[in-house]
N, C-alpha and C. Protein backbone atom coordinates (compact mmCIF):
# COMPACT_ATOMS: atom_id res chain seq x y z
N MET A 1 14.83 -116.77 -198.00
CA MET A 1 15.05 -117.83 -198.96
C MET A 1 13.76 -118.53 -199.35
N GLU A 2 13.50 -118.60 -200.62
CA GLU A 2 12.25 -119.24 -201.09
C GLU A 2 12.35 -120.77 -200.93
N ILE A 3 11.26 -121.39 -200.51
CA ILE A 3 11.21 -122.83 -200.35
C ILE A 3 11.01 -123.47 -201.71
N GLN A 4 11.86 -124.49 -202.02
CA GLN A 4 11.78 -125.19 -203.27
C GLN A 4 11.00 -126.52 -203.09
N TRP A 5 9.74 -126.55 -203.48
CA TRP A 5 8.94 -127.72 -203.31
C TRP A 5 9.18 -128.70 -204.43
N ARG A 6 9.13 -130.00 -204.06
CA ARG A 6 9.34 -131.09 -205.06
C ARG A 6 8.16 -132.01 -205.03
N ARG A 7 7.78 -132.51 -206.24
CA ARG A 7 6.73 -133.48 -206.37
C ARG A 7 7.39 -134.83 -206.58
N SER A 8 6.53 -135.87 -206.65
CA SER A 8 7.06 -137.23 -206.68
C SER A 8 7.63 -137.65 -208.04
N SER A 9 7.51 -136.82 -209.06
CA SER A 9 8.10 -137.09 -210.33
C SER A 9 8.91 -135.89 -210.78
N LYS A 10 9.74 -136.08 -211.80
CA LYS A 10 10.58 -134.98 -212.27
C LYS A 10 9.87 -133.96 -213.13
N SER A 11 8.71 -134.34 -213.61
CA SER A 11 7.91 -133.42 -214.45
C SER A 11 7.08 -132.53 -213.57
N SER A 12 6.40 -131.57 -214.15
CA SER A 12 5.53 -130.66 -213.36
C SER A 12 4.27 -131.36 -212.89
N LYS A 13 3.92 -132.47 -213.53
CA LYS A 13 2.77 -133.30 -213.13
C LYS A 13 3.22 -134.60 -212.55
N SER A 14 2.61 -135.05 -211.50
CA SER A 14 3.00 -136.32 -210.92
C SER A 14 2.29 -137.49 -211.57
N SER A 15 3.00 -138.55 -211.88
CA SER A 15 2.40 -139.77 -212.46
C SER A 15 1.58 -140.53 -211.45
N LYS A 16 1.73 -140.22 -210.16
CA LYS A 16 0.97 -140.93 -209.10
C LYS A 16 -0.17 -140.06 -208.56
N SER A 17 -0.55 -139.01 -209.24
CA SER A 17 -1.58 -138.11 -208.78
C SER A 17 -2.94 -138.81 -208.69
N SER A 18 -3.81 -138.19 -207.88
CA SER A 18 -5.12 -138.73 -207.71
C SER A 18 -6.13 -138.20 -208.73
N ASN A 19 -5.74 -137.27 -209.60
CA ASN A 19 -6.66 -136.77 -210.60
C ASN A 19 -6.07 -136.89 -211.99
N ALA A 20 -6.88 -136.77 -213.04
CA ALA A 20 -6.48 -136.99 -214.39
C ALA A 20 -5.38 -135.98 -214.86
N GLU A 21 -5.45 -134.74 -214.31
CA GLU A 21 -4.45 -133.74 -214.72
C GLU A 21 -3.09 -133.95 -214.08
N GLY A 22 -3.05 -134.78 -213.05
CA GLY A 22 -1.75 -135.03 -212.39
C GLY A 22 -1.33 -133.88 -211.46
N SER A 23 -2.30 -133.10 -211.02
CA SER A 23 -1.95 -131.94 -210.19
C SER A 23 -2.18 -132.12 -208.72
N ASP A 24 -2.91 -133.13 -208.30
CA ASP A 24 -3.16 -133.39 -206.85
C ASP A 24 -2.14 -134.34 -206.31
N CYS A 25 -1.10 -133.86 -205.66
CA CYS A 25 -0.07 -134.73 -205.12
C CYS A 25 0.58 -134.14 -203.94
N LEU A 26 1.40 -134.94 -203.27
CA LEU A 26 2.19 -134.43 -202.15
C LEU A 26 3.44 -133.74 -202.65
N GLU A 27 3.79 -132.71 -201.99
CA GLU A 27 5.06 -131.98 -202.30
C GLU A 27 5.90 -131.95 -201.04
N LEU A 28 7.19 -132.09 -201.22
CA LEU A 28 8.12 -132.11 -200.11
C LEU A 28 9.22 -131.05 -200.34
N ALA A 29 9.74 -130.53 -199.26
CA ALA A 29 10.82 -129.56 -199.33
C ALA A 29 11.70 -129.70 -198.07
N GLU A 30 12.93 -129.25 -198.20
CA GLU A 30 13.80 -129.16 -197.01
C GLU A 30 13.99 -127.66 -196.72
N HIS A 31 13.80 -127.32 -195.49
CA HIS A 31 13.93 -125.88 -195.12
C HIS A 31 14.39 -125.78 -193.70
N GLU A 32 15.50 -125.09 -193.48
CA GLU A 32 16.07 -124.84 -192.17
C GLU A 32 16.21 -126.16 -191.36
N GLY A 33 16.63 -127.23 -192.01
CA GLY A 33 16.90 -128.48 -191.31
C GLY A 33 15.68 -129.38 -191.11
N GLU A 34 14.51 -128.91 -191.52
CA GLU A 34 13.31 -129.70 -191.40
C GLU A 34 12.84 -130.18 -192.80
N ILE A 35 12.02 -131.22 -192.75
CA ILE A 35 11.32 -131.67 -193.95
C ILE A 35 9.89 -131.12 -193.89
N LEU A 36 9.44 -130.50 -194.95
CA LEU A 36 8.11 -129.95 -195.04
C LEU A 36 7.30 -130.73 -196.01
N LEU A 37 6.04 -131.05 -195.75
CA LEU A 37 5.14 -131.79 -196.59
C LEU A 37 3.84 -130.97 -196.75
N ARG A 38 3.26 -130.98 -197.94
CA ARG A 38 1.98 -130.34 -198.16
C ARG A 38 1.30 -131.03 -199.33
N GLU A 39 -0.02 -130.83 -199.43
CA GLU A 39 -0.77 -131.27 -200.58
C GLU A 39 -0.80 -130.14 -201.59
N SER A 40 -0.66 -130.43 -202.85
CA SER A 40 -0.60 -129.38 -203.85
C SER A 40 -1.91 -128.60 -203.94
N ASP A 41 -3.02 -129.22 -203.61
CA ASP A 41 -4.29 -128.54 -203.65
C ASP A 41 -4.63 -127.77 -202.35
N ARG A 42 -3.77 -127.95 -201.35
CA ARG A 42 -3.91 -127.23 -200.05
C ARG A 42 -2.55 -126.72 -199.59
N PRO A 43 -1.89 -125.86 -200.41
CA PRO A 43 -0.54 -125.43 -200.08
C PRO A 43 -0.41 -124.61 -198.82
N ASP A 44 -1.50 -124.16 -198.25
CA ASP A 44 -1.41 -123.42 -196.98
C ASP A 44 -1.25 -124.28 -195.75
N VAL A 45 -1.49 -125.61 -195.88
CA VAL A 45 -1.33 -126.55 -194.78
C VAL A 45 -0.01 -127.30 -194.93
N VAL A 46 0.90 -127.02 -194.02
CA VAL A 46 2.26 -127.60 -194.07
C VAL A 46 2.53 -128.44 -192.83
N VAL A 47 2.95 -129.64 -193.06
CA VAL A 47 3.41 -130.55 -191.98
C VAL A 47 4.92 -130.50 -191.90
N ARG A 48 5.47 -130.33 -190.71
CA ARG A 48 6.94 -130.29 -190.55
C ARG A 48 7.38 -131.56 -189.79
N THR A 49 8.50 -132.11 -190.23
CA THR A 49 9.04 -133.29 -189.58
C THR A 49 10.53 -133.27 -189.71
N SER A 50 11.16 -134.26 -189.07
CA SER A 50 12.65 -134.35 -189.16
C SER A 50 13.04 -135.38 -190.23
N HIS A 51 14.30 -135.37 -190.60
CA HIS A 51 14.83 -136.33 -191.54
C HIS A 51 14.62 -137.74 -191.00
N ALA A 52 14.92 -137.94 -189.71
CA ALA A 52 14.82 -139.29 -189.12
C ALA A 52 13.39 -139.81 -189.11
N LYS A 53 12.41 -138.96 -188.78
CA LYS A 53 11.03 -139.39 -188.77
C LYS A 53 10.53 -139.71 -190.17
N LEU A 54 10.93 -138.89 -191.14
CA LEU A 54 10.52 -139.19 -192.55
C LEU A 54 11.15 -140.50 -193.02
N ARG A 55 12.43 -140.71 -192.68
CA ARG A 55 13.07 -141.94 -193.03
C ARG A 55 12.37 -143.15 -192.39
N ALA A 56 11.98 -143.07 -191.15
CA ALA A 56 11.24 -144.14 -190.49
C ALA A 56 9.85 -144.38 -191.14
N PHE A 57 9.18 -143.30 -191.47
CA PHE A 57 7.90 -143.44 -192.13
C PHE A 57 8.04 -144.14 -193.51
N LEU A 58 8.98 -143.67 -194.29
CA LEU A 58 9.20 -144.25 -195.65
C LEU A 58 9.59 -145.72 -195.52
N GLY A 59 10.37 -146.06 -194.53
CA GLY A 59 10.75 -147.45 -194.32
C GLY A 59 9.56 -148.32 -194.01
N GLY A 60 8.68 -147.80 -193.15
CA GLY A 60 7.42 -148.53 -192.84
C GLY A 60 6.52 -148.68 -194.06
N ALA A 61 6.46 -147.60 -194.82
CA ALA A 61 5.63 -147.66 -196.07
C ALA A 61 6.20 -148.74 -197.05
N LYS A 62 7.50 -148.75 -197.20
CA LYS A 62 8.11 -149.77 -198.11
C LYS A 62 7.84 -151.19 -197.61
N GLU A 63 7.73 -151.37 -196.30
CA GLU A 63 7.47 -152.68 -195.74
C GLU A 63 5.97 -153.01 -195.68
N GLY A 64 5.11 -152.11 -196.11
CA GLY A 64 3.70 -152.39 -196.18
C GLY A 64 2.90 -152.08 -194.94
N GLU A 65 3.48 -151.35 -193.98
CA GLU A 65 2.84 -151.11 -192.71
C GLU A 65 1.53 -150.27 -192.87
N PHE A 66 1.39 -149.53 -193.96
CA PHE A 66 0.24 -148.67 -194.14
C PHE A 66 -0.65 -149.09 -195.29
N ASP A 67 -0.39 -150.28 -195.82
CA ASP A 67 -1.15 -150.73 -197.00
C ASP A 67 -2.65 -150.76 -196.73
N ASP A 68 -3.09 -151.03 -195.51
CA ASP A 68 -4.49 -151.08 -195.18
C ASP A 68 -5.16 -149.71 -195.29
N LEU A 69 -4.43 -148.64 -195.34
CA LEU A 69 -4.95 -147.31 -195.44
C LEU A 69 -5.16 -146.83 -196.85
N ALA A 70 -4.58 -147.54 -197.81
CA ALA A 70 -4.69 -147.16 -199.21
C ALA A 70 -5.81 -147.80 -199.91
């Protein structure tokens, strides 16, 4: 089964990308019960996590826990 990667926007280019073309962004996918993350410019490096860990991370990000890193 082919992995279906998703970007942060519904178009092929992300509005939150770090470059003018909108092509450098994070991509996420669900595969065999895990969440996969990769950078579009480094598709060979994949980080695997669980739904619960991603949910906890996103909750922390929404609350500003990582604002000092941006």
